[in-house]
Short mmCIF file of C-alpha atoms and ligand atoms in Angstrom, two decimals:
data_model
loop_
_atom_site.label_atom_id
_atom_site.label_comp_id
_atom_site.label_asym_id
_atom_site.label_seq_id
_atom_site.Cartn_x
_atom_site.Cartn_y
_atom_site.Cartn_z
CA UNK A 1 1.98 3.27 -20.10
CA UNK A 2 2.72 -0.17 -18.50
CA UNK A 3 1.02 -0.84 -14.92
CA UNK A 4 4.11 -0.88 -12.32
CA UNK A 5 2.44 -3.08 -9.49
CA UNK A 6 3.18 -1.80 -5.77
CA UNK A 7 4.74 -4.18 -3.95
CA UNK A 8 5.19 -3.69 -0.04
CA UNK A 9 8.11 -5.14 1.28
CA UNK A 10 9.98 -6.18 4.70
CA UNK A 11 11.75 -8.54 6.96
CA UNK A 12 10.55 -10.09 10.08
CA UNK A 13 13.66 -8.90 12.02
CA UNK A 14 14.61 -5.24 12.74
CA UNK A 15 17.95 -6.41 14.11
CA UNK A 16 20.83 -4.11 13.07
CA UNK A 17 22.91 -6.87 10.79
CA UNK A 18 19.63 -9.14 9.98
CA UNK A 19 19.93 -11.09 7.11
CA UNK A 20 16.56 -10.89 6.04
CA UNK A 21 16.94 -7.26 6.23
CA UNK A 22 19.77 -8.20 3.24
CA UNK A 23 17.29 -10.07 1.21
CA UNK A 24 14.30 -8.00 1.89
CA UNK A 25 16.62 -5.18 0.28
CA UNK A 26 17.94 -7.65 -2.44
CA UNK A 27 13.93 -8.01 -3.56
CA UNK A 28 13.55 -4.29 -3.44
CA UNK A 29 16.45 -4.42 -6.00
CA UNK A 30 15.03 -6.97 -8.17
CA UNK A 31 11.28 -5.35 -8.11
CA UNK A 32 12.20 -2.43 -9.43
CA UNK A 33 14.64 -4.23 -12.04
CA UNK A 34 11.26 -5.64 -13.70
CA UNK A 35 9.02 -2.64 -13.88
CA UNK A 36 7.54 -3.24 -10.21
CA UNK A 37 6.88 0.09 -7.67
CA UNK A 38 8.46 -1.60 -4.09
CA UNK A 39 8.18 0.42 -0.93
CA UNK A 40 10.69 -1.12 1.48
CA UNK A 41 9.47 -0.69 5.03
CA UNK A 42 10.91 -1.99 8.63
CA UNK A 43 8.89 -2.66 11.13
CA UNK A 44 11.11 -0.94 13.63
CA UNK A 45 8.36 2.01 12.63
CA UNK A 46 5.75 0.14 13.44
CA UNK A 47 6.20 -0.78 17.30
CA UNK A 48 3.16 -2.61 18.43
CA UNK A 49 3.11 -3.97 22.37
CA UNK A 50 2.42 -7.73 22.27
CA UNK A 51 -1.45 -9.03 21.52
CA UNK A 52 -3.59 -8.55 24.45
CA UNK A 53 -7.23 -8.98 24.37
CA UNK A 54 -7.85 -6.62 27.03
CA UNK A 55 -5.58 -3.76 25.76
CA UNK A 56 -7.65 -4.02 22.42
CA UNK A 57 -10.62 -3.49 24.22
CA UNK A 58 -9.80 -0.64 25.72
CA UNK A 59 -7.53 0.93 23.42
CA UNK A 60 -8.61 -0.64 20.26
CA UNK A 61 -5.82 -1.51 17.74
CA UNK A 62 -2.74 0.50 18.07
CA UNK A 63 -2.14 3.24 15.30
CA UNK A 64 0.83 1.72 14.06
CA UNK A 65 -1.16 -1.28 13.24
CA UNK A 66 -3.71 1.03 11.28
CA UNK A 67 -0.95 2.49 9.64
CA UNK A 68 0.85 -0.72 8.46
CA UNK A 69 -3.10 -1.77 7.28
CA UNK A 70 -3.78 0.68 4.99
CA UNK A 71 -0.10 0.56 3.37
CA UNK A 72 -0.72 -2.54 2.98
CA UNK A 73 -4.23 -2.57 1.05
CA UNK A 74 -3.00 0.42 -0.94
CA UNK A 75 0.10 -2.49 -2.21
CA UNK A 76 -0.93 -5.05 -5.05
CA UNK A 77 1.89 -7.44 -3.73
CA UNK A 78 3.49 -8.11 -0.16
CA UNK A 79 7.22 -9.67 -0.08
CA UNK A 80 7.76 -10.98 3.61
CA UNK A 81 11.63 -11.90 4.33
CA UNK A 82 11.03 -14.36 6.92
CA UNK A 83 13.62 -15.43 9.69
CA UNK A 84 13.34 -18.97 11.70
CA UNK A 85 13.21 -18.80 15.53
CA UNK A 86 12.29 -22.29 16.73
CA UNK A 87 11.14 -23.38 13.74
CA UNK A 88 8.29 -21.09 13.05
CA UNK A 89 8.14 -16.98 12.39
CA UNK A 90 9.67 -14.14 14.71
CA UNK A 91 7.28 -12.91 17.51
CA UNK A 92 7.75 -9.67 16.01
CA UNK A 93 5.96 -11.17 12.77
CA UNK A 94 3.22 -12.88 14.63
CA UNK A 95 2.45 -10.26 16.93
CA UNK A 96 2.51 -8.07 13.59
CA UNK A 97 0.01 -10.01 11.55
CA UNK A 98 -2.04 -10.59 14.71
CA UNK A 99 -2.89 -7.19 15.71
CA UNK A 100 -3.44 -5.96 11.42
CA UNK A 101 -5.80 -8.94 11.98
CA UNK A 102 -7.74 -8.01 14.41
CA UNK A 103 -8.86 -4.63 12.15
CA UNK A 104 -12.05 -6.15 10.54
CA UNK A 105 -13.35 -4.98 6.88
CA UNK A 106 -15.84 -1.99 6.84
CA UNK A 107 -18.17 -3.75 4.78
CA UNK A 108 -18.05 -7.63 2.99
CA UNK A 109 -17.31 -5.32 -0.11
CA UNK A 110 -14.69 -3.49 1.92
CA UNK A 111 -10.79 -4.38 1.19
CA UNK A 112 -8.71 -6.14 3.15
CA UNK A 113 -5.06 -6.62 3.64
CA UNK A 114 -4.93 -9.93 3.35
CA UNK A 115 -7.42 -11.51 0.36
CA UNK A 116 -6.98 -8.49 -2.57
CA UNK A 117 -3.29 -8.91 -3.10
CA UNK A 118 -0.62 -11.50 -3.68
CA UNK A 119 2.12 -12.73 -1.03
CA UNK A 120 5.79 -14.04 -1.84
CA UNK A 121 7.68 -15.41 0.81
CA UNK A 122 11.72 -15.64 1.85
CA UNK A 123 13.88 -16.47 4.52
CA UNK A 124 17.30 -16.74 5.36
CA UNK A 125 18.91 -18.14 8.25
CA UNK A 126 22.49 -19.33 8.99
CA UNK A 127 21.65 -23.49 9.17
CA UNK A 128 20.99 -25.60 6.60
CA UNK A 129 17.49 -25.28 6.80
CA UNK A 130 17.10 -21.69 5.05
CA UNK A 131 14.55 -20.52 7.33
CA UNK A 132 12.00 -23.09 5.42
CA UNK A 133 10.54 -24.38 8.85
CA UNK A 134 9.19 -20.79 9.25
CA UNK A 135 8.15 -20.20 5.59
CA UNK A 136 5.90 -22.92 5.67
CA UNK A 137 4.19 -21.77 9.02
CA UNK A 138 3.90 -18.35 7.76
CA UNK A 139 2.50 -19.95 4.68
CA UNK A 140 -0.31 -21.64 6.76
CA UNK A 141 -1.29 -18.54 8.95
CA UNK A 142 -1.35 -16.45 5.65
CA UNK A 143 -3.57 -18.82 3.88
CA UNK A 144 -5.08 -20.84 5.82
CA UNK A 145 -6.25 -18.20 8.48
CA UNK A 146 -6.36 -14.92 7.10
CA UNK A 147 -7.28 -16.15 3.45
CA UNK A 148 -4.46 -14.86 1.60
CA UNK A 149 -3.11 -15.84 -1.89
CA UNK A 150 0.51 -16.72 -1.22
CA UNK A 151 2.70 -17.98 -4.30
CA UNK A 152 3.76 -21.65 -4.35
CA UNK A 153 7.11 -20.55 -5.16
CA UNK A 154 9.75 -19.05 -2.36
CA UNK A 155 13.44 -17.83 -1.78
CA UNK A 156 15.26 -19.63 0.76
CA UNK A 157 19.13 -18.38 1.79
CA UNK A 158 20.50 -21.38 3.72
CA UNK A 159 24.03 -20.82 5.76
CA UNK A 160 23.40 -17.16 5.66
CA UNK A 161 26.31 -15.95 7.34
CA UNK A 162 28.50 -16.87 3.70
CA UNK A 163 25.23 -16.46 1.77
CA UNK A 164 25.60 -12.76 0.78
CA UNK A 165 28.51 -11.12 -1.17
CA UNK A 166 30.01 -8.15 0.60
CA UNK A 167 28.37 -5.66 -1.47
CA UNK A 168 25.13 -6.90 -0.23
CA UNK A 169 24.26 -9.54 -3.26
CA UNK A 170 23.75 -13.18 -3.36
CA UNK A 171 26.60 -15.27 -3.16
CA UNK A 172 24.36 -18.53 -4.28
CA UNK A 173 23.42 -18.58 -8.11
CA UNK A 174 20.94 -21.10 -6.76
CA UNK A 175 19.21 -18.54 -4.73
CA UNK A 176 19.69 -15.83 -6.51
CA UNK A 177 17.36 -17.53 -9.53
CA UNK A 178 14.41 -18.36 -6.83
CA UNK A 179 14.33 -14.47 -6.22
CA UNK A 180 14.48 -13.58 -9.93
CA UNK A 181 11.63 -16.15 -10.28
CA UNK A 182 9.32 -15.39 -7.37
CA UNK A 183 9.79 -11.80 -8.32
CA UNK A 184 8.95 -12.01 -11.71
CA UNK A 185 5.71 -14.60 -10.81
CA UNK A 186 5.18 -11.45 -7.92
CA UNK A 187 5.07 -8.71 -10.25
CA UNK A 188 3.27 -10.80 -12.80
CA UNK A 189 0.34 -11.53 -10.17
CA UNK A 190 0.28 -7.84 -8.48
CA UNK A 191 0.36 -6.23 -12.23
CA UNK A 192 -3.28 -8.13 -12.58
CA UNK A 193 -4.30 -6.88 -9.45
CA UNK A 194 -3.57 -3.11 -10.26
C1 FMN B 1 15.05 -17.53 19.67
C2 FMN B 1 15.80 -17.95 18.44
C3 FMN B 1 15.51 -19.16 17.86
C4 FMN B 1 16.16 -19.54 16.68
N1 FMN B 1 15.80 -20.72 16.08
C5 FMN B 1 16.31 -21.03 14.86
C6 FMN B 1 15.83 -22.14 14.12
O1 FMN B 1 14.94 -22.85 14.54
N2 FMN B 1 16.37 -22.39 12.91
C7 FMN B 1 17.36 -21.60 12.38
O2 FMN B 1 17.80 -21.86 11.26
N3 FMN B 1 17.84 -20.54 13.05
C8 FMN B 1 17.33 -20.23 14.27
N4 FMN B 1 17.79 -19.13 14.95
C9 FMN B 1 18.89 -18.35 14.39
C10 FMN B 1 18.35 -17.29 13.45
O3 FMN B 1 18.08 -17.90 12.20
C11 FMN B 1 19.39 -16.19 13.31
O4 FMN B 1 19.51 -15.50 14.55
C12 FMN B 1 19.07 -15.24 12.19
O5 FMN B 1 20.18 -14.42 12.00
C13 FMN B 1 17.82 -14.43 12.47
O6 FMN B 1 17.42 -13.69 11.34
P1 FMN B 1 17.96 -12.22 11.04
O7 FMN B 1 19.42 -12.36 10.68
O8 FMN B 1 17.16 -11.74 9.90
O9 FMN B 1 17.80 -11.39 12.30
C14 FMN B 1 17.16 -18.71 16.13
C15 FMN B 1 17.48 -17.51 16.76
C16 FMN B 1 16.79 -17.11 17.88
C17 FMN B 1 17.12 -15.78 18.50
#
């Protein structure tokens, strides 16, 4: 039987109408359209107070951290829907990625949730930007600080507010074909990881 990769997926924004929500779903739609296993998650279930060095020492991470850990090392692939605040990624991301950080690997052999599997980033936002401001700095803390692979390739949904059809699709044939292709490239690179 073919390997169907597991690929995690969610949105930096747990607000009711969020966009990224949209495409975060639109990716679990597309995944499964090409063989791939998604688990679509929010991380509304994952409530984590901000960072704070002292809490950590004297509660250690939170368990909703743990929890979004292990999910996340028993994945192959990781699809982040990314929204722009100022720029750069939602303090609900950051804080997110900082406290799964802070859990260190049992053993150098031990997996992580961060080097074993592949990334694919998108974003949407209502300016003309498409949220690419805050791809590119989640790009750099995934890589660059936690060691991640991320793909080169990434979905961008400028002028979001007219980007998605009312049944929830892409409205943009342009954007619509960067999610085909960073979800074929996604399942592609998590298949060789299974
Ligand atoms: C604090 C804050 C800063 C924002 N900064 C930007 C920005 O720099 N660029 C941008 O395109 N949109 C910006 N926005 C608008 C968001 O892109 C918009 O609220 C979007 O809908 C958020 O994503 P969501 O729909 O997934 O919740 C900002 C919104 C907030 C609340």
């Amino acid at each position: 039987m073919a390997v169907r990769p597991k690929i995690l997926v969610f949105s930096g924004s747990i607000r009711a109408e969020s966009f990224n929500a949209r495409l975060a779903a639109l990716a679990v739609k597309a995944i499964a359209l090409r063989d791939g296993e998604p688990t679509l998650i929010s991380l509304a279930d994952y409530p984590m107070p901000i960072y704070d060095g002292d809490l950590e020492k004297a509660e250690g991470v939170p368990e909703a951290g743990r929890r979004l850990h292990d999910l996340m090392i028993a994945h192959a692939g990781v699809f982040i829907a990314s929204p722009e605040y100022n720029q750069s990624v939602t303090p609900l991301l950051k804080n997110t990625i900082d406290w799964v950080s802070r859990i260190r690997p049992d053993g150098p052999r031990a997996p992580t949730p961060w080097k074993d599997r592949i990334f694919a980033l998108g974003g949407a936002s209502p300016g003309y930007f498409g949220a690419t401001r805050s791809l590119a700095h989640l790009r750099h803390i995934l890589t660059m600080s936690l060691g991640a692979w991320v793909l080169p390739d990434q979905v961008s949904v400028p002028s979001a507010s007219t980007a998605f059809a009312p049944d929830g699709a892409l409205a943009s044939e342009r954007a619509q074909a960067q999610l085909d292709g960073v979800v074929a490239r996604l399942i592609e690179e998590a298949a060789r990881r299974t």
